[in-house]
PDB file of C-alpha atoms in Angstrom:
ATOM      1  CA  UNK A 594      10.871   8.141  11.825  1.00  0.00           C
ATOM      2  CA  UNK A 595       8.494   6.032   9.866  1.00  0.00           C
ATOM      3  CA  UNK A 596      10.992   5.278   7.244  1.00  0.00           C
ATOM      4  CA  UNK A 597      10.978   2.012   5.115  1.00  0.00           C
ATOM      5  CA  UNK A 598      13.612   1.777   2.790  1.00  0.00           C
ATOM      6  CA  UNK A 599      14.332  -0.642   0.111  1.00  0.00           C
ATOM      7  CA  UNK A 600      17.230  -1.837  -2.549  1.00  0.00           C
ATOM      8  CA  UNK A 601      17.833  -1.709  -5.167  1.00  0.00           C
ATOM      9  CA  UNK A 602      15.140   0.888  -6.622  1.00  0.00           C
ATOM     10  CA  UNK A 603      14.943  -0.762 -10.158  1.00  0.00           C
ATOM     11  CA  UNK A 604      16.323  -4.192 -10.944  1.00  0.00           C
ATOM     12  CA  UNK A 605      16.459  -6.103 -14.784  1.00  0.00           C
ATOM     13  CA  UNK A 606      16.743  -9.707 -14.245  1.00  0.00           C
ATOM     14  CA  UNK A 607      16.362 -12.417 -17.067  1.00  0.00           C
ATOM     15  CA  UNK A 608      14.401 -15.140 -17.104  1.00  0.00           C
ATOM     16  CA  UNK A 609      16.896 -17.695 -15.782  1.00  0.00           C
ATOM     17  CA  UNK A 610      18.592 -15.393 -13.516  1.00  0.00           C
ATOM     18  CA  UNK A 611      18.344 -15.385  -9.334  1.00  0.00           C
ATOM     19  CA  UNK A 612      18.356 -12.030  -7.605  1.00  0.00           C
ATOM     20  CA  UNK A 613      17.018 -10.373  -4.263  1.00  0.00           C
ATOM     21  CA  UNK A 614      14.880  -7.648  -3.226  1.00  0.00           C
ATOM     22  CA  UNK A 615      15.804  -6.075  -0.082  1.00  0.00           C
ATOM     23  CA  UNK A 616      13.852  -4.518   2.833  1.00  0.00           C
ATOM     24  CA  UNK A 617      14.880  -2.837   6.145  1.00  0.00           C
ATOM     25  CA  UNK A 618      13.027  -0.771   8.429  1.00  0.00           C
ATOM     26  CA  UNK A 619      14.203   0.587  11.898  1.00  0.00           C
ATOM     27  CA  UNK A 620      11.039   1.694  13.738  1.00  0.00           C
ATOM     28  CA  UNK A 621      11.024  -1.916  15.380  1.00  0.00           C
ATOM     29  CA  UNK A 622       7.973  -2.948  13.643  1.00  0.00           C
ATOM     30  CA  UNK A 623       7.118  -6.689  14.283  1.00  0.00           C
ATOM     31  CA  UNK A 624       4.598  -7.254  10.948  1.00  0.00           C
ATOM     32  CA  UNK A 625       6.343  -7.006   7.616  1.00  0.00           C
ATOM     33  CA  UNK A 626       5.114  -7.369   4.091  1.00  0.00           C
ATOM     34  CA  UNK A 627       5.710  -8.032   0.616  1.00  0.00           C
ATOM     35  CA  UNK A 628       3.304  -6.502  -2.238  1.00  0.00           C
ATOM     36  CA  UNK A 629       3.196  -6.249  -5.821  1.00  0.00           C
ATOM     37  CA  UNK A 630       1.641  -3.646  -7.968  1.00  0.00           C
ATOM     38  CA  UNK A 631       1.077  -3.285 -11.462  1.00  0.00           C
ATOM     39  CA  UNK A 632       0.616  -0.238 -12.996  1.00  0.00           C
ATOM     40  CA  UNK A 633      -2.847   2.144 -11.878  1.00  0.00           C
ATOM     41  CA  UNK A 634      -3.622  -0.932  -9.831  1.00  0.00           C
ATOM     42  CA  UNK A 635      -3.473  -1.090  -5.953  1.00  0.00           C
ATOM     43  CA  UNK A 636      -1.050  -2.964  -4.195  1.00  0.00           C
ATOM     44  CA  UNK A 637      -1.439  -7.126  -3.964  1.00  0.00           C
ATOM     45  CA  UNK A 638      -0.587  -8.669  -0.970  1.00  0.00           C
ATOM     46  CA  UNK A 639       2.312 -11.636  -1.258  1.00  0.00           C
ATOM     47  CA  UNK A 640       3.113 -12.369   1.687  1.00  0.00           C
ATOM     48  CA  UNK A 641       3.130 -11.167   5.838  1.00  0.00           C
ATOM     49  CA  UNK A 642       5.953 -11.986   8.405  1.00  0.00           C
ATOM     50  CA  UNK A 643       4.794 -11.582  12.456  1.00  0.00           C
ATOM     51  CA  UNK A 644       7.688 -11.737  14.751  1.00  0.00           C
ATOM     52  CA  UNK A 645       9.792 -13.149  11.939  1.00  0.00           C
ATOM     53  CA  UNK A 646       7.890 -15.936  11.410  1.00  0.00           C
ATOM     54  CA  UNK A 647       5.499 -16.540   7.938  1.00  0.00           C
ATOM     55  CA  UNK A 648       1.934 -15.970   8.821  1.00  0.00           C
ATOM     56  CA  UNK A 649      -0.070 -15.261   5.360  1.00  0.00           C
ATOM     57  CA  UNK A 650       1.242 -16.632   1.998  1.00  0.00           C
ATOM     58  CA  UNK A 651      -1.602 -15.531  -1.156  1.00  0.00           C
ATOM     59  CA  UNK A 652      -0.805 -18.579  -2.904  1.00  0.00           C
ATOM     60  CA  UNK A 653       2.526 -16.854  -4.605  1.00  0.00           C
ATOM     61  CA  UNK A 654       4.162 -19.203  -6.523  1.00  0.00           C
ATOM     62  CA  UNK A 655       7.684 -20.878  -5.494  1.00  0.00           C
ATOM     63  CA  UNK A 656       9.672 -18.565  -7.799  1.00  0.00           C
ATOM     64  CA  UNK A 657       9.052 -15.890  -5.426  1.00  0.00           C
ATOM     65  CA  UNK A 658      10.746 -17.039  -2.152  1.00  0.00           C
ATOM     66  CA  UNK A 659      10.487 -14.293   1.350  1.00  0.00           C
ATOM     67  CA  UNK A 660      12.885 -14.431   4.346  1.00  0.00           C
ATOM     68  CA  UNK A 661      12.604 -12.594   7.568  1.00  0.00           C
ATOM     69  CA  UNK A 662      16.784 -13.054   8.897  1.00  0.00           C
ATOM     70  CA  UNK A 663      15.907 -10.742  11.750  1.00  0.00           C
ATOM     71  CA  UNK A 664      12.845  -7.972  12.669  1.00  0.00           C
ATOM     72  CA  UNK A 665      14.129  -5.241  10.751  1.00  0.00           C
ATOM     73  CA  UNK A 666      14.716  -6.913   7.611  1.00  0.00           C
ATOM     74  CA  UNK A 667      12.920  -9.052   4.830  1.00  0.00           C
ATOM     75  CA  UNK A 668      14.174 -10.453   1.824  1.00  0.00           C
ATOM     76  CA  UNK A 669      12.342 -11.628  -1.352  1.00  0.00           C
ATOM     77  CA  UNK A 670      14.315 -14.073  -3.176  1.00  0.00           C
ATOM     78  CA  UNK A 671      13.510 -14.100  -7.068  1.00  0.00           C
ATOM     79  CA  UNK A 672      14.223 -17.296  -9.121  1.00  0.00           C
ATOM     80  CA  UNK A 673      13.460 -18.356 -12.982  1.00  0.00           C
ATOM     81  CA  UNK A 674      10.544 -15.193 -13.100  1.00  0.00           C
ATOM     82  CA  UNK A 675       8.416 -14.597 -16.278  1.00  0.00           C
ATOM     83  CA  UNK A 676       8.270 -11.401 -17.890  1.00  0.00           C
ATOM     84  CA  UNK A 677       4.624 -11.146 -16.467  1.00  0.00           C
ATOM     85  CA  UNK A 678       6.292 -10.814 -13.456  1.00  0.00           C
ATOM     86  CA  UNK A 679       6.947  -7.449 -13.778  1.00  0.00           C
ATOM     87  CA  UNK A 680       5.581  -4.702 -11.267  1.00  0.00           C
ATOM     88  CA  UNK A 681       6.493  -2.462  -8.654  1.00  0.00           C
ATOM     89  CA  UNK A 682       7.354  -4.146  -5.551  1.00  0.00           C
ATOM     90  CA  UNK A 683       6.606  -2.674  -2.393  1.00  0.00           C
ATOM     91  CA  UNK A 684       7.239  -3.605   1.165  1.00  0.00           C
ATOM     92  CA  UNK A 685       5.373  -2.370   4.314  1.00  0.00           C
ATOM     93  CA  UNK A 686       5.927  -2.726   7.947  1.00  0.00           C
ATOM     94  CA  UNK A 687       3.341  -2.492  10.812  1.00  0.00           C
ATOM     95  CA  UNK A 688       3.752  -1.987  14.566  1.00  0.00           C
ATOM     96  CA  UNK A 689       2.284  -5.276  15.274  1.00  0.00           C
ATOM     97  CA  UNK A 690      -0.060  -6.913  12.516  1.00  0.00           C
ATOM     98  CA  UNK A 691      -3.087  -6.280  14.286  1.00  0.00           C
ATOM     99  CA  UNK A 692      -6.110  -4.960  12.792  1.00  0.00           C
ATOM    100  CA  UNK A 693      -5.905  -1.287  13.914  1.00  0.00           C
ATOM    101  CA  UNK A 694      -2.198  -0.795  12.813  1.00  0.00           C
ATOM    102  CA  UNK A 695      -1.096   1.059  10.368  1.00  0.00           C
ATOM    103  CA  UNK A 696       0.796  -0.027   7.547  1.00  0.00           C
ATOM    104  CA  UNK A 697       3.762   1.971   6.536  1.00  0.00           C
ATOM    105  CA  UNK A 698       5.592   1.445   3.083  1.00  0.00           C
ATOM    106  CA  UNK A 699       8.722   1.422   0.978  1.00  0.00           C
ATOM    107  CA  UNK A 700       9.415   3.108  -2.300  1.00  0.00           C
ATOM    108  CA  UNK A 701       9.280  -0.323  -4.214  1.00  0.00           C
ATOM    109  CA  UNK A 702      11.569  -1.971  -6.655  1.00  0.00           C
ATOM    110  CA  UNK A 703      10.746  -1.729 -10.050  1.00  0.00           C
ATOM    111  CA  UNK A 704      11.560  -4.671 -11.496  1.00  0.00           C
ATOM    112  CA  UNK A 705      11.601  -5.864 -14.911  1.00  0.00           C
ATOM    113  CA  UNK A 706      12.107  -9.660 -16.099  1.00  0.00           C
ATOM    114  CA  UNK A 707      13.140  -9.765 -20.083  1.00  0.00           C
TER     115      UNK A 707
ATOM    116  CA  UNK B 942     -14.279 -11.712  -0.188  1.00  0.00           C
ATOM    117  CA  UNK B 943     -14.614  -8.303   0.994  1.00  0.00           C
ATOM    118  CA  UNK B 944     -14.440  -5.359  -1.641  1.00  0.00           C
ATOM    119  CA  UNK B 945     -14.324  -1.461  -1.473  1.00  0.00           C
ATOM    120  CA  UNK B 946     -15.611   0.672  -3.880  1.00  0.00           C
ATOM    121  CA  UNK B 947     -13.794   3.581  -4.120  1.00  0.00           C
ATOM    122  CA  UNK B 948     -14.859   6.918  -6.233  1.00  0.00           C
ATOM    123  CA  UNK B 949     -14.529   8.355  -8.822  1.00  0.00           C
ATOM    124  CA  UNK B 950     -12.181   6.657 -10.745  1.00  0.00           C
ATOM    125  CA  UNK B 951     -10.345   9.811 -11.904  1.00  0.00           C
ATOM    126  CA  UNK B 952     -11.105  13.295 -11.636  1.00  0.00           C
ATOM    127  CA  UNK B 953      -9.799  16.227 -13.486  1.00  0.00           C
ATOM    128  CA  UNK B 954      -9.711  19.751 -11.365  1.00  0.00           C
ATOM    129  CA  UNK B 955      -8.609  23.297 -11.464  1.00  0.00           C
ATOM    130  CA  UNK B 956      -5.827  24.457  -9.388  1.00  0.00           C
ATOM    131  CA  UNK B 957      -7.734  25.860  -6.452  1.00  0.00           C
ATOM    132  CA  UNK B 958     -11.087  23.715  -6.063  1.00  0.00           C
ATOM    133  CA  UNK B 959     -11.852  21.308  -3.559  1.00  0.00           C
ATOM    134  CA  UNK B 960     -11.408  17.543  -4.254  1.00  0.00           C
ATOM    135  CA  UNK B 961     -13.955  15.227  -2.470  1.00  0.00           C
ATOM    136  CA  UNK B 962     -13.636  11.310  -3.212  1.00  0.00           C
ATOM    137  CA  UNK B 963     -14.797   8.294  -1.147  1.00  0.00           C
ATOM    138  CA  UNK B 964     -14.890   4.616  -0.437  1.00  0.00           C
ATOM    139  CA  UNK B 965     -17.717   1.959   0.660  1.00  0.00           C
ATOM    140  CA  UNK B 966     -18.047  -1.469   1.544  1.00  0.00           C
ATOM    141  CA  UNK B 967     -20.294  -4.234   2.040  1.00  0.00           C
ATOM    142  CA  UNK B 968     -18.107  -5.063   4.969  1.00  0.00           C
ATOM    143  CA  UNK B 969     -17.114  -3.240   8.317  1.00  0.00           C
ATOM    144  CA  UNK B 970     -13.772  -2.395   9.118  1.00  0.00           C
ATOM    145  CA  UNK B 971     -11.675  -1.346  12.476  1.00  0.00           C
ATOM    146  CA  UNK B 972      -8.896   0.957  10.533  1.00  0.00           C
ATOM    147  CA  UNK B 973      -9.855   3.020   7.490  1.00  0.00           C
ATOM    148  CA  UNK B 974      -6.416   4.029   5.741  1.00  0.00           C
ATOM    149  CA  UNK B 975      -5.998   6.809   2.783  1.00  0.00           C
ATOM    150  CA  UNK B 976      -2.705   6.648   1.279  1.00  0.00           C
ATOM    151  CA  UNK B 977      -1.432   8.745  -2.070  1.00  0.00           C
ATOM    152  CA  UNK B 978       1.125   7.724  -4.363  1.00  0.00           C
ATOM    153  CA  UNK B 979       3.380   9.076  -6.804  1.00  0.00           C
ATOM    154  CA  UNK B 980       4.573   7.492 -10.193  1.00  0.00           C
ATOM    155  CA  UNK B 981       7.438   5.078  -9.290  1.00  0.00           C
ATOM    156  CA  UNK B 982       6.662   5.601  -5.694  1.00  0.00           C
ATOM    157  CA  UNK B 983       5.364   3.660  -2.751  1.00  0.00           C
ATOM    158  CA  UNK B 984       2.179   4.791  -1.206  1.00  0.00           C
ATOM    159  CA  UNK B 985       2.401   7.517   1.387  1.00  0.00           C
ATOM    160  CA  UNK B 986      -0.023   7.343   4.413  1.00  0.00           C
ATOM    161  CA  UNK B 987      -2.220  10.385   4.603  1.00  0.00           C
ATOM    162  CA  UNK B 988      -4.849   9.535   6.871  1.00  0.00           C
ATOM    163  CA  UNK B 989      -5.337   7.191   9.707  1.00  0.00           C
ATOM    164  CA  UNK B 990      -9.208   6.464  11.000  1.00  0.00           C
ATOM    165  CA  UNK B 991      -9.820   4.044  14.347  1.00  0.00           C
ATOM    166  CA  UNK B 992     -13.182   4.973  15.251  1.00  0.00           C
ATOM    167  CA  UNK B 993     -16.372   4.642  13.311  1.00  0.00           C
ATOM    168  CA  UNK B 994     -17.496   8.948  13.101  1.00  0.00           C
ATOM    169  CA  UNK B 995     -14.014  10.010  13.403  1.00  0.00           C
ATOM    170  CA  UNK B 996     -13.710  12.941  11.994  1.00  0.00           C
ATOM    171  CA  UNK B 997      -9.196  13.650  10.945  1.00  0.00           C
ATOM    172  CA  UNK B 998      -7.793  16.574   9.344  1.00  0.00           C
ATOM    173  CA  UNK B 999      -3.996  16.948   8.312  1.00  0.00           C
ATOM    174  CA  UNK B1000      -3.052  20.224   6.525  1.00  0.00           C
ATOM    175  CA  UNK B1001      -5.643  20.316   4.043  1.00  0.00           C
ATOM    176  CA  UNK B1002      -6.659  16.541   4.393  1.00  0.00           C
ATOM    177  CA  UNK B1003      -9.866  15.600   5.782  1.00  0.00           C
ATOM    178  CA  UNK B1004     -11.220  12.134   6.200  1.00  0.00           C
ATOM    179  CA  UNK B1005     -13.671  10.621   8.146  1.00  0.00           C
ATOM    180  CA  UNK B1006     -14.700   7.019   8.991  1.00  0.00           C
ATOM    181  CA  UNK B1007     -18.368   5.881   8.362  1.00  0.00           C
ATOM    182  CA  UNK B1008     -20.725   5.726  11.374  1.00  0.00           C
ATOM    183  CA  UNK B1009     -21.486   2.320   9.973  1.00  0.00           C
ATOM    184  CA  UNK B1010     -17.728   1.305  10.005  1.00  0.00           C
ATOM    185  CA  UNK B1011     -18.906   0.687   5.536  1.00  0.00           C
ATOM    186  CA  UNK B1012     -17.267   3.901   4.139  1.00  0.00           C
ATOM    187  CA  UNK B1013     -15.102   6.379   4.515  1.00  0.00           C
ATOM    188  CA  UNK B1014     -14.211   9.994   2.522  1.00  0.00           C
ATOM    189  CA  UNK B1015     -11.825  12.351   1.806  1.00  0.00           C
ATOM    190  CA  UNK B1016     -11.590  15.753   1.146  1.00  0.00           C
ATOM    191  CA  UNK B1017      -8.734  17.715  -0.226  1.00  0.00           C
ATOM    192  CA  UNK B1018      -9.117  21.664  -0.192  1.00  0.00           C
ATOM    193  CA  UNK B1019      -7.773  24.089  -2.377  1.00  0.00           C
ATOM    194  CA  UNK B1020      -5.894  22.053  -4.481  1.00  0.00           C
ATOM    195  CA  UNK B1021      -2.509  22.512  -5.668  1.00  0.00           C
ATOM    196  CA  UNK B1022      -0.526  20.603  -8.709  1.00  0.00           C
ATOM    197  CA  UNK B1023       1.908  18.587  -6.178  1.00  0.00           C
ATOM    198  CA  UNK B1024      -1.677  16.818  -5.230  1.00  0.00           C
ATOM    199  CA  UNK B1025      -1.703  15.143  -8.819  1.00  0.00           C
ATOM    200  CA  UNK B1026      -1.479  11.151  -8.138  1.00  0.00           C
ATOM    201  CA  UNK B1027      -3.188   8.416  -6.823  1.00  0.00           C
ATOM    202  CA  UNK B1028      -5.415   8.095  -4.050  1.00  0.00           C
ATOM    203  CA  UNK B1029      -6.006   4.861  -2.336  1.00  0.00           C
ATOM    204  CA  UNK B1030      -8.241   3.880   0.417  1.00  0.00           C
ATOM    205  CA  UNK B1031      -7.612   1.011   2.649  1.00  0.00           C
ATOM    206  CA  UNK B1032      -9.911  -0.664   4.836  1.00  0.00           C
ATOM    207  CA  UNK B1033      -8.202  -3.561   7.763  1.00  0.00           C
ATOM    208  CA  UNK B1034     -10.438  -5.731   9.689  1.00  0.00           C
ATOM    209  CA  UNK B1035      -8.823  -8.823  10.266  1.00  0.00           C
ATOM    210  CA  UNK B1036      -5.095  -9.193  11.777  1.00  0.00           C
ATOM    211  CA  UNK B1037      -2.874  -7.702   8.878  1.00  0.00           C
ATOM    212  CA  UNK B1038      -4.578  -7.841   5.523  1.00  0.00           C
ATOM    213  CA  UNK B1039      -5.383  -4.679   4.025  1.00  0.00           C
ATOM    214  CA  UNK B1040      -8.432  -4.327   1.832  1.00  0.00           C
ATOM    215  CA  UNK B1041      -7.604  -1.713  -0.885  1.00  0.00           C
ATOM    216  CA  UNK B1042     -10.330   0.600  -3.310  1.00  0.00           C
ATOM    217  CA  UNK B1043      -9.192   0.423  -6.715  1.00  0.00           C
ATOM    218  CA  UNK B1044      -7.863   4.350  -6.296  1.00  0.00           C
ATOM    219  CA  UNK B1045      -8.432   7.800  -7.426  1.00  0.00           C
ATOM    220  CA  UNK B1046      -6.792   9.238  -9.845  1.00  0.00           C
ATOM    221  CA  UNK B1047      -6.275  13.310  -9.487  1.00  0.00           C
ATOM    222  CA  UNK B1048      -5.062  15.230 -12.455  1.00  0.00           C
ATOM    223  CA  UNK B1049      -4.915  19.451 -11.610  1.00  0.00           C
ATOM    224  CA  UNK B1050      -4.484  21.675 -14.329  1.00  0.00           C
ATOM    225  CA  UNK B1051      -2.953  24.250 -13.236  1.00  0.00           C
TER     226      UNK B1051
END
């Protein structure tokens, strides 16, 4: 099973709202990561969690905020977003986070900030 | 920072032909990935390449990672409309960041 699934699938949020994007995965991957994409464009990396713990933040600003409660699932936290905002969020989970895994992902959250 | 260059941009096929696109770097990788995605959809791994001349078919998939470790290609054979999308490579060499090609986009008329 190689199966990362994610909630909800499509999300409008306003600009002064606070919502969550959720992430689970149950092939006991210890790497886990948030993306955004924008539309024809490949994926962006956010941010990484190994073993639970934050290892690579790309400079995302504070309105996006991750958290890893246990190995199989990540949270992104979403707080006072602009409309640029907007993409396809995807997450991805890895056996380990080392540089011949394999990255496996979700089927985003399309989300849309009015 | 490292960059892949990933071609064509787009290609436009008849049902049937063979599809061939590709990706190189300036850099070397240890994991060459080739993943295809749908509209609305997350990427979908294809591929997986670990050693520089590996050579991987799956179905009608075939990729193959550089003898240099720089590029990587791959080939789709007689293509069918569900192959419409978009093509990504990947290439990983440090710990978990993924460097991605800017993608391929495959239109089939049928």
């Amino acid at each position: 099973d190689t199966e990362v699934t994610q909630t909800p699938k499509h999300l409008v949020m306003g600009m002064t709202n606070k919502k969550s994007l959720k992430c689970e995965q149950h092939m006991g991957h210890r790497a886990m990561y948030w993306y955004k994409q924008k539309a024809k464009k490949p994926p962006e990396l956010m941010f990484v969690y190994s073993y639970e713990k934050l290892s690579i933040n790309e400079s995302v600003p504070s309105r996006f905020s991750p958290e890893c409660p246990n190995s199989s699932l990540l949270n992104l936290h979403l707080h006072a977003l602009q409309p640029e905002d907007s993409a396809l969020y995807l997450c991805a989970s890895s056996p380990q986070g080392a540089s011949t895994d394999t990255q496996y992902f979700g089927p985003g959250t399309r989300l849309t900030v009015l | 920072g490292q960059q892949l260059n990933q071609s064509p941009q787009s290609m436009f096929i008849q049902e049937g032909e063979d599809v061939s696109m590709n990706c190189t770097s300036s850099s070397i990788f240890n994991t060459w990935l080739w993943y295809k995605q749908d509209p609305g959809e997350g990427p979908v791994l294809l591929i997986a390449l670990y050693k520089a001349g590996e050579l991987t078919s799956n179905g009608r998939l075939t990729a193959q990672f550089g003898i240099t470790r720089k590029d990587s290609f791959l080939n789709i054979s007689a293509s069918i409309p569900s192959d419409v999308g978009i093509y990504f490579c990947a290439g990983q060499l440090y710990g978990n960041k993924l460097v991605f090609g800017a993608g391929t986009i495959l239109r089939v008329k049928s």
